[in-house]
Coordinates of N, CA and C in Angstrom, one line a residue:
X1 N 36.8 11.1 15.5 CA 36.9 9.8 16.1 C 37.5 10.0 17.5
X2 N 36.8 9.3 18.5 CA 37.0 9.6 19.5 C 38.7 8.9 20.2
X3 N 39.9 9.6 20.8 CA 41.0 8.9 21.1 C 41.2 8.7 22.7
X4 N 42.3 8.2 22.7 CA 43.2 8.6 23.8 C 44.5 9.0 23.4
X5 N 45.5 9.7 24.1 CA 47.2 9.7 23.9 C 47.6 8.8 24.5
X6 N 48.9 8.4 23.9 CA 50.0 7.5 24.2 C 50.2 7.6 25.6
X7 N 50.2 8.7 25.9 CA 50.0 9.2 28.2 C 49.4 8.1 28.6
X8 N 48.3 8.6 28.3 CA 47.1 8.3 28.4 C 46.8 6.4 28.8
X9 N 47.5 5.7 27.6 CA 47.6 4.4 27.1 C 48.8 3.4 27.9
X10 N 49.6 4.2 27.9 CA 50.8 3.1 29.0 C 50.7 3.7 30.7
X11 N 49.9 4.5 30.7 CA 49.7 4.5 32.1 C 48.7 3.1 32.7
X12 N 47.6 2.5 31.3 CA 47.1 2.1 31.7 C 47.8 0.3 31.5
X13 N 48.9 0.8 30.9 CA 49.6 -0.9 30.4 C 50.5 -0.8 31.9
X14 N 51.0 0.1 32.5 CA 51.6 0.0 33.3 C 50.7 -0.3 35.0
X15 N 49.4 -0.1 34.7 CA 48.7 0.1 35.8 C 48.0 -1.8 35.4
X16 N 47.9 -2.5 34.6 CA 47.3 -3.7 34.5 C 48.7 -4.5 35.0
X17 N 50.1 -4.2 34.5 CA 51.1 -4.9 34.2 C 51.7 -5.5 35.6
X18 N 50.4 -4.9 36.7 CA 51.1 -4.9 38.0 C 49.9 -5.9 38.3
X19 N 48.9 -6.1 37.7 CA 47.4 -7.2 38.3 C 47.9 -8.6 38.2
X20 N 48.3 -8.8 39.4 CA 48.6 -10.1 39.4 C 47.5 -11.2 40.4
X21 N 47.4 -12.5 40.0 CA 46.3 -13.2 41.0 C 47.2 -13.1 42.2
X22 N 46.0 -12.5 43.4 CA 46.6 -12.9 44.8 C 46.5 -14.1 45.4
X23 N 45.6 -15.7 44.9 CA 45.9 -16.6 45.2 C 47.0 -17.3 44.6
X24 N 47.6 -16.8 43.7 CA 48.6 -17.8 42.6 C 50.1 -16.9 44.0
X25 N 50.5 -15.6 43.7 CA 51.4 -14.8 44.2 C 51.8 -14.3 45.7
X26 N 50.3 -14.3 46.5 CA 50.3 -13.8 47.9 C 50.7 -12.8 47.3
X27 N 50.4 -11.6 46.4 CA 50.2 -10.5 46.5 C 49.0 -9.9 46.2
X28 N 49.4 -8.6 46.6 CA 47.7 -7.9 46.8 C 47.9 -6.4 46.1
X29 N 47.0 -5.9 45.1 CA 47.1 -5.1 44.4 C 46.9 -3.8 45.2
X30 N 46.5 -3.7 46.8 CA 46.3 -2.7 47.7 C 47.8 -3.0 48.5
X31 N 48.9 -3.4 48.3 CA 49.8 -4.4 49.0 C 50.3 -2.4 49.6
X32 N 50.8 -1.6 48.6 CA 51.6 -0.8 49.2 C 50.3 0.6 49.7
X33 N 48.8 0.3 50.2 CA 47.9 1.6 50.6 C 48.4 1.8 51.9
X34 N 49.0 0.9 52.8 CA 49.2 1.5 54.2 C 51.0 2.3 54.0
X35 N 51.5 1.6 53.7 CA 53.0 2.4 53.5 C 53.3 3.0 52.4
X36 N 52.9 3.1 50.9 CA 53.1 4.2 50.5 C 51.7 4.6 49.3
X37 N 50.7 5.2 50.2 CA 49.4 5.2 49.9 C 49.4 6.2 48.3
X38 N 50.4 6.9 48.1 CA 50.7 8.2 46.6 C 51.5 7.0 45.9
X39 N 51.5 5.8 45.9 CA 52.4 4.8 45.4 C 52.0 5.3 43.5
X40 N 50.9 5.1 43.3 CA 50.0 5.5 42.0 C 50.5 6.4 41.3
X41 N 49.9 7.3 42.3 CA 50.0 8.9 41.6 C 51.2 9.2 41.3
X42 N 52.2 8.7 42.3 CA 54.0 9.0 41.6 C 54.4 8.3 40.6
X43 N 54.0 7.0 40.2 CA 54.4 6.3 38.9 C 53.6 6.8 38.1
X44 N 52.3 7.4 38.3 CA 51.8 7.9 37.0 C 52.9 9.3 36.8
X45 N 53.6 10.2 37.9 CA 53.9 11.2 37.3 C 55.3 11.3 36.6
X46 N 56.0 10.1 37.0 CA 56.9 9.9 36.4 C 57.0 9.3 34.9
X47 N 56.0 8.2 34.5 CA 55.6 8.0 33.3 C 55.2 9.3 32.5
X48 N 54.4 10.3 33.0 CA 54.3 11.4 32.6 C 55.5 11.7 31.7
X49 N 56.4 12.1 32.5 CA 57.9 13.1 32.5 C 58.2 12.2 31.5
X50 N 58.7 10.4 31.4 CA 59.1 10.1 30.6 C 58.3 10.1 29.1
X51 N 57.2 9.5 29.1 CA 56.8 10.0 27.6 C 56.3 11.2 27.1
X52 N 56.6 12.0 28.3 CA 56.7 13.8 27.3 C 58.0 13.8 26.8
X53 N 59.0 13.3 27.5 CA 60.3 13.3 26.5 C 60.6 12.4 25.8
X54 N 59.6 11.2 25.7 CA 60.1 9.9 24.3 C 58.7 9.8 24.2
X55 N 58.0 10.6 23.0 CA 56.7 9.9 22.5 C 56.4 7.9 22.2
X56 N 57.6 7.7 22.0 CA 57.3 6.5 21.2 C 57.6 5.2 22.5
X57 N 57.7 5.7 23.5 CA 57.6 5.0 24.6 C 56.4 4.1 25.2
X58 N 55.2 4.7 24.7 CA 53.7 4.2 24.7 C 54.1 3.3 24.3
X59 N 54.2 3.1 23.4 CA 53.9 1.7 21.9 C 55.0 0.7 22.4
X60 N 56.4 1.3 22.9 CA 57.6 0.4 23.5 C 57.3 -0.8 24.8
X61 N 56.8 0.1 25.6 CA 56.1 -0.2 26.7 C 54.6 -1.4 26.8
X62 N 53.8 -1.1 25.7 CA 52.8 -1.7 25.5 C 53.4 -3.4 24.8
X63 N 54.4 -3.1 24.0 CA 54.8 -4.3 23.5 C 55.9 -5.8 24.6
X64 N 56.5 -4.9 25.7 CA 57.3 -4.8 26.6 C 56.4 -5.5 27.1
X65 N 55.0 -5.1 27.4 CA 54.2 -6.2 28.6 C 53.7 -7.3 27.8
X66 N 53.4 -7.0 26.2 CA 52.5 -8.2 26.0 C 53.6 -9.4 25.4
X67 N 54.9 -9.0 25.1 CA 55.8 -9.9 25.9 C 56.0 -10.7 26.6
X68 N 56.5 -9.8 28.0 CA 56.0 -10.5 28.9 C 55.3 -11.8 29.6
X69 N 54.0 -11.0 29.2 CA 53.0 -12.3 29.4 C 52.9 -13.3 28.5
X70 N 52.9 -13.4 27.2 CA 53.4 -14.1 26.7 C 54.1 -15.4 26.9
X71 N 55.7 -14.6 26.9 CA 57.0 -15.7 27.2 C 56.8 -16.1 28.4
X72 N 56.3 -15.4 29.6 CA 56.7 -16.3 31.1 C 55.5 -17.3 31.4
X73 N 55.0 -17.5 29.9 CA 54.1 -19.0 30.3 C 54.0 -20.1 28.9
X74 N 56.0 -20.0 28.5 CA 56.2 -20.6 27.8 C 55.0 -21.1 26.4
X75 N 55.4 -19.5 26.1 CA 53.7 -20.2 24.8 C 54.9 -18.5 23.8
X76 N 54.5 -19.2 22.3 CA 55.5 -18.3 21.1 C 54.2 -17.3 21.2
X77 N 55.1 -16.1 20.7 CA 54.3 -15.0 20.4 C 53.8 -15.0 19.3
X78 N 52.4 -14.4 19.1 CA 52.1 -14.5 17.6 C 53.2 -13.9 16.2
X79 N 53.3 -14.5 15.1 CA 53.9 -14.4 13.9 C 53.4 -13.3 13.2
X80 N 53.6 -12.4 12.6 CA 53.2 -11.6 11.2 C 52.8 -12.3 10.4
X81 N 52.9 -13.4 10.3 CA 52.4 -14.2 9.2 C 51.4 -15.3 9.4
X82 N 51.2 -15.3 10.5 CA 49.5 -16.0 11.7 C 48.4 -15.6 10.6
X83 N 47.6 -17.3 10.2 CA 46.4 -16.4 9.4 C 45.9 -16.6 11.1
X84 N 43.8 -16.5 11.0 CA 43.2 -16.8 11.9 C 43.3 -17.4 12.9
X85 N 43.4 -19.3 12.5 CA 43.5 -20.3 13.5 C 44.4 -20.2 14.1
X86 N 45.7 -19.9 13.5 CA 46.5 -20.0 14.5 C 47.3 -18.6 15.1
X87 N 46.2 -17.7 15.1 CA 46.2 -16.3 16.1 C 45.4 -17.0 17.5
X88 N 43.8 -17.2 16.8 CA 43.6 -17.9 18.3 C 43.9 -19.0 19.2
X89 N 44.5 -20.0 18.2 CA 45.6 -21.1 18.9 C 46.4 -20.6 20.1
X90 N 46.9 -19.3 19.4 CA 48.4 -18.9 20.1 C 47.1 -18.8 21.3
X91 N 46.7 -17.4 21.3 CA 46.0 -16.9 22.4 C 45.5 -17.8 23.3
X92 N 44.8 -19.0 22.3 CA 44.3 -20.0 23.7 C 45.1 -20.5 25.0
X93 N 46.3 -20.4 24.2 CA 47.2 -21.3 25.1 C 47.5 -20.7 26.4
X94 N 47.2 -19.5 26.3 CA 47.6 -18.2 27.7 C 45.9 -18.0 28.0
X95 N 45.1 -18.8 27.3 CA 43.8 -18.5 28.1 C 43.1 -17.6 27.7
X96 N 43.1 -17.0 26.6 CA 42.9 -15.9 25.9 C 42.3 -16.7 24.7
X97 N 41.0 -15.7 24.3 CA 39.7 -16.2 23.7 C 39.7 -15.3 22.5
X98 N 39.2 -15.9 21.1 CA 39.1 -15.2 20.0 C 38.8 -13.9 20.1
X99 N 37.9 -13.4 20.6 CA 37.5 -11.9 20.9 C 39.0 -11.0 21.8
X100 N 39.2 -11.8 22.6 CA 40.2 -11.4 22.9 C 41.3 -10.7 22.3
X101 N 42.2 -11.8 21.3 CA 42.8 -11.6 20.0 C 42.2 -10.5 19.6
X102 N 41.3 -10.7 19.0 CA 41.0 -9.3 18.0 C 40.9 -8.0 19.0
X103 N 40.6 -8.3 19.9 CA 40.8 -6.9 20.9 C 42.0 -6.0 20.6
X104 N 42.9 -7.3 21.6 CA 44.3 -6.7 21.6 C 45.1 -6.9 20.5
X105 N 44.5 -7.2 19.4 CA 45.1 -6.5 18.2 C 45.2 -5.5 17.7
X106 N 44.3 -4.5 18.6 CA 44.2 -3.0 18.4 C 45.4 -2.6 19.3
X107 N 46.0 -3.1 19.9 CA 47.3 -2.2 20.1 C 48.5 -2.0 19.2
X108 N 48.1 -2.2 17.8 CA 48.8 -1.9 16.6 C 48.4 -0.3 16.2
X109 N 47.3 0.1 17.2 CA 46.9 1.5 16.7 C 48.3 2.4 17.0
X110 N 49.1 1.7 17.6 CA 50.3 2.8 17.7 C 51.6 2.3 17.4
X111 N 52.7 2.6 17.4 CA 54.3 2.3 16.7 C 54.3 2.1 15.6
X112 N 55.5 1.7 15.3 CA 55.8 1.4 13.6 C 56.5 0.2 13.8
X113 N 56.3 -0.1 12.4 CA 57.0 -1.8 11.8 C 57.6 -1.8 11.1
X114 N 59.1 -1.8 10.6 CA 60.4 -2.5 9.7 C 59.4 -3.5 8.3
X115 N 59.7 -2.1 7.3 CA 59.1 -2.7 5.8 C 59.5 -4.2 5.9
X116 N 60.5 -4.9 6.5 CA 60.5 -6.0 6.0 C 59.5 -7.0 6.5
X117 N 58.6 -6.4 7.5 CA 57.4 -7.4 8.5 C 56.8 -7.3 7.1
X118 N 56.4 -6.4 6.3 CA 55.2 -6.3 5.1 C 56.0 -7.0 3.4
X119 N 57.1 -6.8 3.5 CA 57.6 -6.6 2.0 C 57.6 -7.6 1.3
X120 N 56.8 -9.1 1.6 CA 56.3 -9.7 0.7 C 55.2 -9.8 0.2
X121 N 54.2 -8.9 1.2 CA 53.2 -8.5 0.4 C 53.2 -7.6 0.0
X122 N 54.3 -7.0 -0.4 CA 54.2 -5.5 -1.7 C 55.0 -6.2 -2.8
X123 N 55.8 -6.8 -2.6 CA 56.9 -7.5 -3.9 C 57.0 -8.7 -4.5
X124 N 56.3 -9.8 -3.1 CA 56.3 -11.3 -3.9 C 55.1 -11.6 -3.1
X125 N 53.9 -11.5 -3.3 CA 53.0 -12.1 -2.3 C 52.9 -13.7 -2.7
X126 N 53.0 -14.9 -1.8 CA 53.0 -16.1 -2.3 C 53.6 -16.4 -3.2
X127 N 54.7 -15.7 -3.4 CA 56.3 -16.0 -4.1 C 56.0 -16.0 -5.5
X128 N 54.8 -14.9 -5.7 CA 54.6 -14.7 -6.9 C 54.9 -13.3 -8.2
X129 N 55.9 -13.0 -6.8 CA 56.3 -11.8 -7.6 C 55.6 -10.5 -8.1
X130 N 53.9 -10.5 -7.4 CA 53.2 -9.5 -7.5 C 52.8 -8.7 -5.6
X131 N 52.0 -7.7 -6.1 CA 51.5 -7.2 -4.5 C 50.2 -8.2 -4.5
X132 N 50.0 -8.2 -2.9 CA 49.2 -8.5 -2.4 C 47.7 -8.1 -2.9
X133 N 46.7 -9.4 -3.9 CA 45.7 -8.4 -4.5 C 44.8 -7.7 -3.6
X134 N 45.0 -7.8 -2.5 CA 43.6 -7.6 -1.5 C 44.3 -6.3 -1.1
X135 N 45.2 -5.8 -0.8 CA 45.7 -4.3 -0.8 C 45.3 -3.2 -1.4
X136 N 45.0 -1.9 -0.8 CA 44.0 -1.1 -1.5 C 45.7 -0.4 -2.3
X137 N 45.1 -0.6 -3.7 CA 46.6 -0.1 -4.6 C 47.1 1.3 -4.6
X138 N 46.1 2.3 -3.9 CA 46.8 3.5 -3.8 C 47.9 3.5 -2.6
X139 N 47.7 2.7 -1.5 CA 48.2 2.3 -0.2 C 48.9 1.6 -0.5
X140 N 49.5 0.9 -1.1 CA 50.7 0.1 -1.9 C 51.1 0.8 -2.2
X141 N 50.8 1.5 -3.0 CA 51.8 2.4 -4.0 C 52.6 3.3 -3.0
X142 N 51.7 4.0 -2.1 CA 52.8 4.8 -1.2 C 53.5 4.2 -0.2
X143 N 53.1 2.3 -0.1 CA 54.5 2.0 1.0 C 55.7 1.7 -0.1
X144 N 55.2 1.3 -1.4 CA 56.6 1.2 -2.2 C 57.0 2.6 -2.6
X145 N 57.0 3.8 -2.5 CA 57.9 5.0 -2.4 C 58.3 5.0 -1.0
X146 N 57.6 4.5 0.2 CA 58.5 4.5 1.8 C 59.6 3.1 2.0
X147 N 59.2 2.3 1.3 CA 59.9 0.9 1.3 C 59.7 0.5 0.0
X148 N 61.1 1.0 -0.6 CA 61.8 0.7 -2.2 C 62.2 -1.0 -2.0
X149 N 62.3 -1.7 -3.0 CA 62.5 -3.0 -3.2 C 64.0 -2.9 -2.7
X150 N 64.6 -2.2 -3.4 CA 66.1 -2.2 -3.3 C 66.5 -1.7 -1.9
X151 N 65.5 -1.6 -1.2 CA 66.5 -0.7 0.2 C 64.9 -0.6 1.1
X152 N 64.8 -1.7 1.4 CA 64.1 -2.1 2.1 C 63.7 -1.6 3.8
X153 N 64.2 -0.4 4.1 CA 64.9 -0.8 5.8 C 64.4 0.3 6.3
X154 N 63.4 1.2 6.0 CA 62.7 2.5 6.5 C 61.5 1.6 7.7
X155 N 60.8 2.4 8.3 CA 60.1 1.9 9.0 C 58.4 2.5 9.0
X156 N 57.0 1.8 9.0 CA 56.3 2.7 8.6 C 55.0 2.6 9.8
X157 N 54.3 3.7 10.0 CA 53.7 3.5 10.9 C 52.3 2.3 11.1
X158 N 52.1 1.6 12.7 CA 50.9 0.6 11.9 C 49.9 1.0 11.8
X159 N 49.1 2.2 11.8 CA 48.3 2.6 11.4 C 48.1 3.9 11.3
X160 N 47.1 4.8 10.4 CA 47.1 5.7 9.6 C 47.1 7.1 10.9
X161 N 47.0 6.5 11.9 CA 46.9 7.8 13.1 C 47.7 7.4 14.3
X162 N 48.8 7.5 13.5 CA 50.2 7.1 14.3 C 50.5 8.4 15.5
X163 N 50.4 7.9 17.2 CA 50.8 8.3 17.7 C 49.4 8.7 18.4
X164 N 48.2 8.4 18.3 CA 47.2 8.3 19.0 C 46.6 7.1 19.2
X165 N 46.5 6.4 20.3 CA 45.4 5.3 20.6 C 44.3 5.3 20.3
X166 N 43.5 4.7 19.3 CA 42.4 4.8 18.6 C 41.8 3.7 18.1
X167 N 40.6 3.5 17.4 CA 40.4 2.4 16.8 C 40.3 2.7 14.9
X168 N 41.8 3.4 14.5 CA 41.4 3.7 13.3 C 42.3 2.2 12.4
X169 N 43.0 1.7 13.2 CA 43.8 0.3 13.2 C 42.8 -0.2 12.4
X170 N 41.5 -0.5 13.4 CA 39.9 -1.5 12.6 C 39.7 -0.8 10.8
X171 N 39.7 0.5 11.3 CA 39.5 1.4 9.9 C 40.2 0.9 8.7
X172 N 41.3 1.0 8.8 CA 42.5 0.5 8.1 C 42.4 -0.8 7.6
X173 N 41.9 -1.8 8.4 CA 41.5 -3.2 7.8 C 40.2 -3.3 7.1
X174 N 39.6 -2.4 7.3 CA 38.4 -2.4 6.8 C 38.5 -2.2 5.4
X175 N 39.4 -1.2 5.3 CA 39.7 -0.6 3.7 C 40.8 -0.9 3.3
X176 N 40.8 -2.4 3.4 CA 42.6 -2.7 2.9 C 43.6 -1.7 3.0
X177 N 43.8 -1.3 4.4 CA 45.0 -0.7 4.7 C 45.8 -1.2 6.1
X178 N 45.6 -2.6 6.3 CA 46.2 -3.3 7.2 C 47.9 -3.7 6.4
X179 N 48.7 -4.1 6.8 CA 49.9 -3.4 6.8 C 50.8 -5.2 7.2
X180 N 50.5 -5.9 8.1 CA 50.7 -7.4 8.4 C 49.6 -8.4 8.3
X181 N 50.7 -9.1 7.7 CA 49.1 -10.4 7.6 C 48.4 -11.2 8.2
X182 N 49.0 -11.0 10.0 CA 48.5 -11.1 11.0 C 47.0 -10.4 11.3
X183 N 47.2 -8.8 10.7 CA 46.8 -8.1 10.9 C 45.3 -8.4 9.7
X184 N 45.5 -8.2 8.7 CA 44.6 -8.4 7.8 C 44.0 -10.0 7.6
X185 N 44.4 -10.7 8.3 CA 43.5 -11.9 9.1 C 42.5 -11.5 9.4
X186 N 42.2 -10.8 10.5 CA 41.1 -10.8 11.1 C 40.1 -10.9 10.6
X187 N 40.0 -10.2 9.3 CA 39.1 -9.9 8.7 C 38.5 -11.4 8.2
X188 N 39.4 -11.8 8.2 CA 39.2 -13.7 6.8 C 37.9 -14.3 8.5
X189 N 37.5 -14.0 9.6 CA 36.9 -14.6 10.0 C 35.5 -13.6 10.4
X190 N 34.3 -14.1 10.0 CA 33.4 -13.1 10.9 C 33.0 -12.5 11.9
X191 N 34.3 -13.1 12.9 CA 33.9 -12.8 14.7 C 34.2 -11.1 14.1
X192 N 36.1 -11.6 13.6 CA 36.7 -10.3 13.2 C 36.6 -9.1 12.2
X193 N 35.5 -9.4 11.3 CA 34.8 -8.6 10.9 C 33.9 -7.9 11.4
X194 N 32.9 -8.1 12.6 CA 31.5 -7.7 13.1 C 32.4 -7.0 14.3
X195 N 33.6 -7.1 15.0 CA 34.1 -6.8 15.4 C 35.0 -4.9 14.8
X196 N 35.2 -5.5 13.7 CA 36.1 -4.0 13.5 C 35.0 -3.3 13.0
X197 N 34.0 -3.4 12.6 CA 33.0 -2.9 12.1 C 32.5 -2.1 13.8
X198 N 32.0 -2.8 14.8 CA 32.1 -2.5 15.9 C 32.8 -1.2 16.4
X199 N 34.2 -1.6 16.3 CA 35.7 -0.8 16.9 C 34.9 1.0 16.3
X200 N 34.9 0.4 14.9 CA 35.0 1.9 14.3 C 34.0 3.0 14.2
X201 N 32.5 2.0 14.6 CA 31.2 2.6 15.1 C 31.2 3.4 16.6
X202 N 32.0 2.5 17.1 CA 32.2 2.7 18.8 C 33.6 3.1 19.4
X203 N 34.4 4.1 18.6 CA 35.3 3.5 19.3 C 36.1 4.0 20.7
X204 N 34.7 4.3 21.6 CA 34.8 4.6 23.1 C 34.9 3.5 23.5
X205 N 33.6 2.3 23.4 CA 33.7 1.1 23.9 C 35.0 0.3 23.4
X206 N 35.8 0.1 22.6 CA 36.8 -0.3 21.8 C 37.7 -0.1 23.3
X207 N 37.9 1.6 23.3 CA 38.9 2.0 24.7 C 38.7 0.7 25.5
X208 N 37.8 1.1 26.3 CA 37.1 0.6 27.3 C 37.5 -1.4 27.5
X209 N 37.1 -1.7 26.2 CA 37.4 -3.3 26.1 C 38.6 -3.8 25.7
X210 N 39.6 -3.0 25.0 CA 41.2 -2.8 24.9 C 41.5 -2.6 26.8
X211 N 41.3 -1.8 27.2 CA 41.8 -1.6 28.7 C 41.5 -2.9 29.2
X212 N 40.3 -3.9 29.4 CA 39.7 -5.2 30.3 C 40.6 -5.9 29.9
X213 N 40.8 -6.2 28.1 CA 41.3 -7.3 27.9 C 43.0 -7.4 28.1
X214 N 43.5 -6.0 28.9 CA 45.2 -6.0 29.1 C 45.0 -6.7 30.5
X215 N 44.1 -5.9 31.0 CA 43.8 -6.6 32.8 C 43.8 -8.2 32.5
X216 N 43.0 -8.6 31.4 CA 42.8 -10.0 31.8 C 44.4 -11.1 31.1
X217 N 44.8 -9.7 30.3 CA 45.9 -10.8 29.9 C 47.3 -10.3 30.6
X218 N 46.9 -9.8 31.5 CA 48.2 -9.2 32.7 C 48.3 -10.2 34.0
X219 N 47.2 -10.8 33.8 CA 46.6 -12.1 34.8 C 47.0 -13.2 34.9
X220 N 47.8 -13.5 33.3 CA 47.9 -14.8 33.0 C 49.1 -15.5 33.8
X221 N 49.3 -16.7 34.5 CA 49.9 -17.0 35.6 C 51.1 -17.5 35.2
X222 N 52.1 -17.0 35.5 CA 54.0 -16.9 35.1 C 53.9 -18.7 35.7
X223 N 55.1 -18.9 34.7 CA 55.6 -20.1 34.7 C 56.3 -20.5 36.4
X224 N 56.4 -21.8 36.7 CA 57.1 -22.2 38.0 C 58.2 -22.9 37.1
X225 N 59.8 -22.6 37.9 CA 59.7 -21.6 39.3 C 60.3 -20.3 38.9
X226 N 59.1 -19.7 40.0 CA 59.7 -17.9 39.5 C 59.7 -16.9 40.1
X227 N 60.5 -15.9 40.1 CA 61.2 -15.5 41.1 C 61.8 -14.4 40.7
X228 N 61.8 -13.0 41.5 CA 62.3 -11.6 41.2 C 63.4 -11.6 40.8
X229 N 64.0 -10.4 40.0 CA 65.3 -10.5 39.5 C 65.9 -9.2 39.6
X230 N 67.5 -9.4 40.5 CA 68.6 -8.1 40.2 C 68.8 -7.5 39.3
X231 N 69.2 -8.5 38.2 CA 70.0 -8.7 37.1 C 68.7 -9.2 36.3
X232 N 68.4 -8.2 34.8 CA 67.5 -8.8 34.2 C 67.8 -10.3 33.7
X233 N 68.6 -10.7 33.4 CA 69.3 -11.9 32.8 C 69.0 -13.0 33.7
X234 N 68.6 -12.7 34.7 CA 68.5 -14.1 36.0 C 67.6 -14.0 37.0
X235 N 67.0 -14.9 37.2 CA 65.6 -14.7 38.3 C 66.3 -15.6 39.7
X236 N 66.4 -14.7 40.4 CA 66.7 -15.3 42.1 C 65.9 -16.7 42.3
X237 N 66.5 -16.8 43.0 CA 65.9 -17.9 43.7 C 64.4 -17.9 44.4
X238 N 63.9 -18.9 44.4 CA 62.7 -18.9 44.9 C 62.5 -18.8 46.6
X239 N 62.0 -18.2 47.3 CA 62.7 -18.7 49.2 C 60.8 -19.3 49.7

């Protein structure tokens, strides 16, 4: 299956995270070619340096921007427990279209999640004190030897090719080995079925359309009034 590396993947979260509209901002994505024209190539080499020394910085970084965009247009981030409608609800609100959603829901192809995002669907699904029936039971069985009932607090990766950017995320849903119920939504709709079916046929074009849809949700226009900050804690004033 065709990948990318984590390198590979936040250079390109860090290279969208800067696309901002130049009518909303009066900036310009060519802003630093006359004064510091290696502007690029030096943040790519330093991103280098840093996630050769913290692998798990990709996946930190990636979550770090879709944050971001997100909160600074006062709209909640999606839930673990989002079925369909209201995954695309969220997304609409930032302007972001069902396909969209399911796009960048492939950036679960990398980091890990805190057994407690899943542990009611291994232990009480719908507070019934069973797993989740739609869970493939060998895949259950080994998150309950990684996440024991009694000690809940290990962490497990979200998908089965942890530490590569990939579309095996789609794979995983396909074979009941989706992990949040955010996640195993998608499937409950046919966009998001024809879709992972897609990912895992294709998953060059997957890259390819994961990369557009960070540009277009790197786009989405920050709340007024807003304004650079010294101190993360505080945004300067506007002049």
């Amino acid at each position: 299956m065709a990948s990318t590396s984590p390198r590979s993947l936040l250079l390109l979260v860090l290279a969208v995270a800067v696309v901002v509209s130049d009518a909303q901002f009066q900036l310009s994505e060519t802003f630093y070619d006359a004064t510091c024209p290696q502007a690029a190539s030096i943040v790519q080499q330093k991103v280098d340096a840093f996630v050769d020394a913290d692998r798990g910085l990709a996946a930190a970084l990636m979550r770090l921007h879709f944050h971001d965009c997100f909160v600074r247009v006062n709209s909640s981030l999606p839930e673990r427990t989002d079925n369909f409608t209201q995954l695309v609800a969220r997304f609409a609100r930032v302007g972001l279209d069902a396909r969209d959603m399911i796009i960048l829901s492939g950036g679960h192809s990398i980091g890990q999640v805190h057994c407690g995002a899943f542990f009611e669907r291994l232990y009480n699904f719908q507070g019934l004190n069973i797993t989740d029936p739609s869970m493939d039971p060998e895949f259950a069985a080994m998150l309950k030897v990684q996440c024991p009932q009694t000690t809940p607090f290990g962490f497990m990766a979200l998908d089965a090719t942890n530490g590569t950017f990939d579309s095996a995320y789609y794979l995983d849903l396909l074979t009941n080995k989706g992990l949040l119920e955010s996640d195993v939504a998608l499937l409950s709709d046919p966009l998001g079925v024809e879709y992972a079916i897609k990912a895992v046929q294709d998953p060059m074009a997957f890259l390819d359309e994961f990369g557009w849809a960070m540009i277009k949700m790197g786009a989405i226009p920050a709340l007024e009034p807003y304004g650079w900050r010294k101190h993360c804690a505080f945004v300067e004033p506007k002049y």
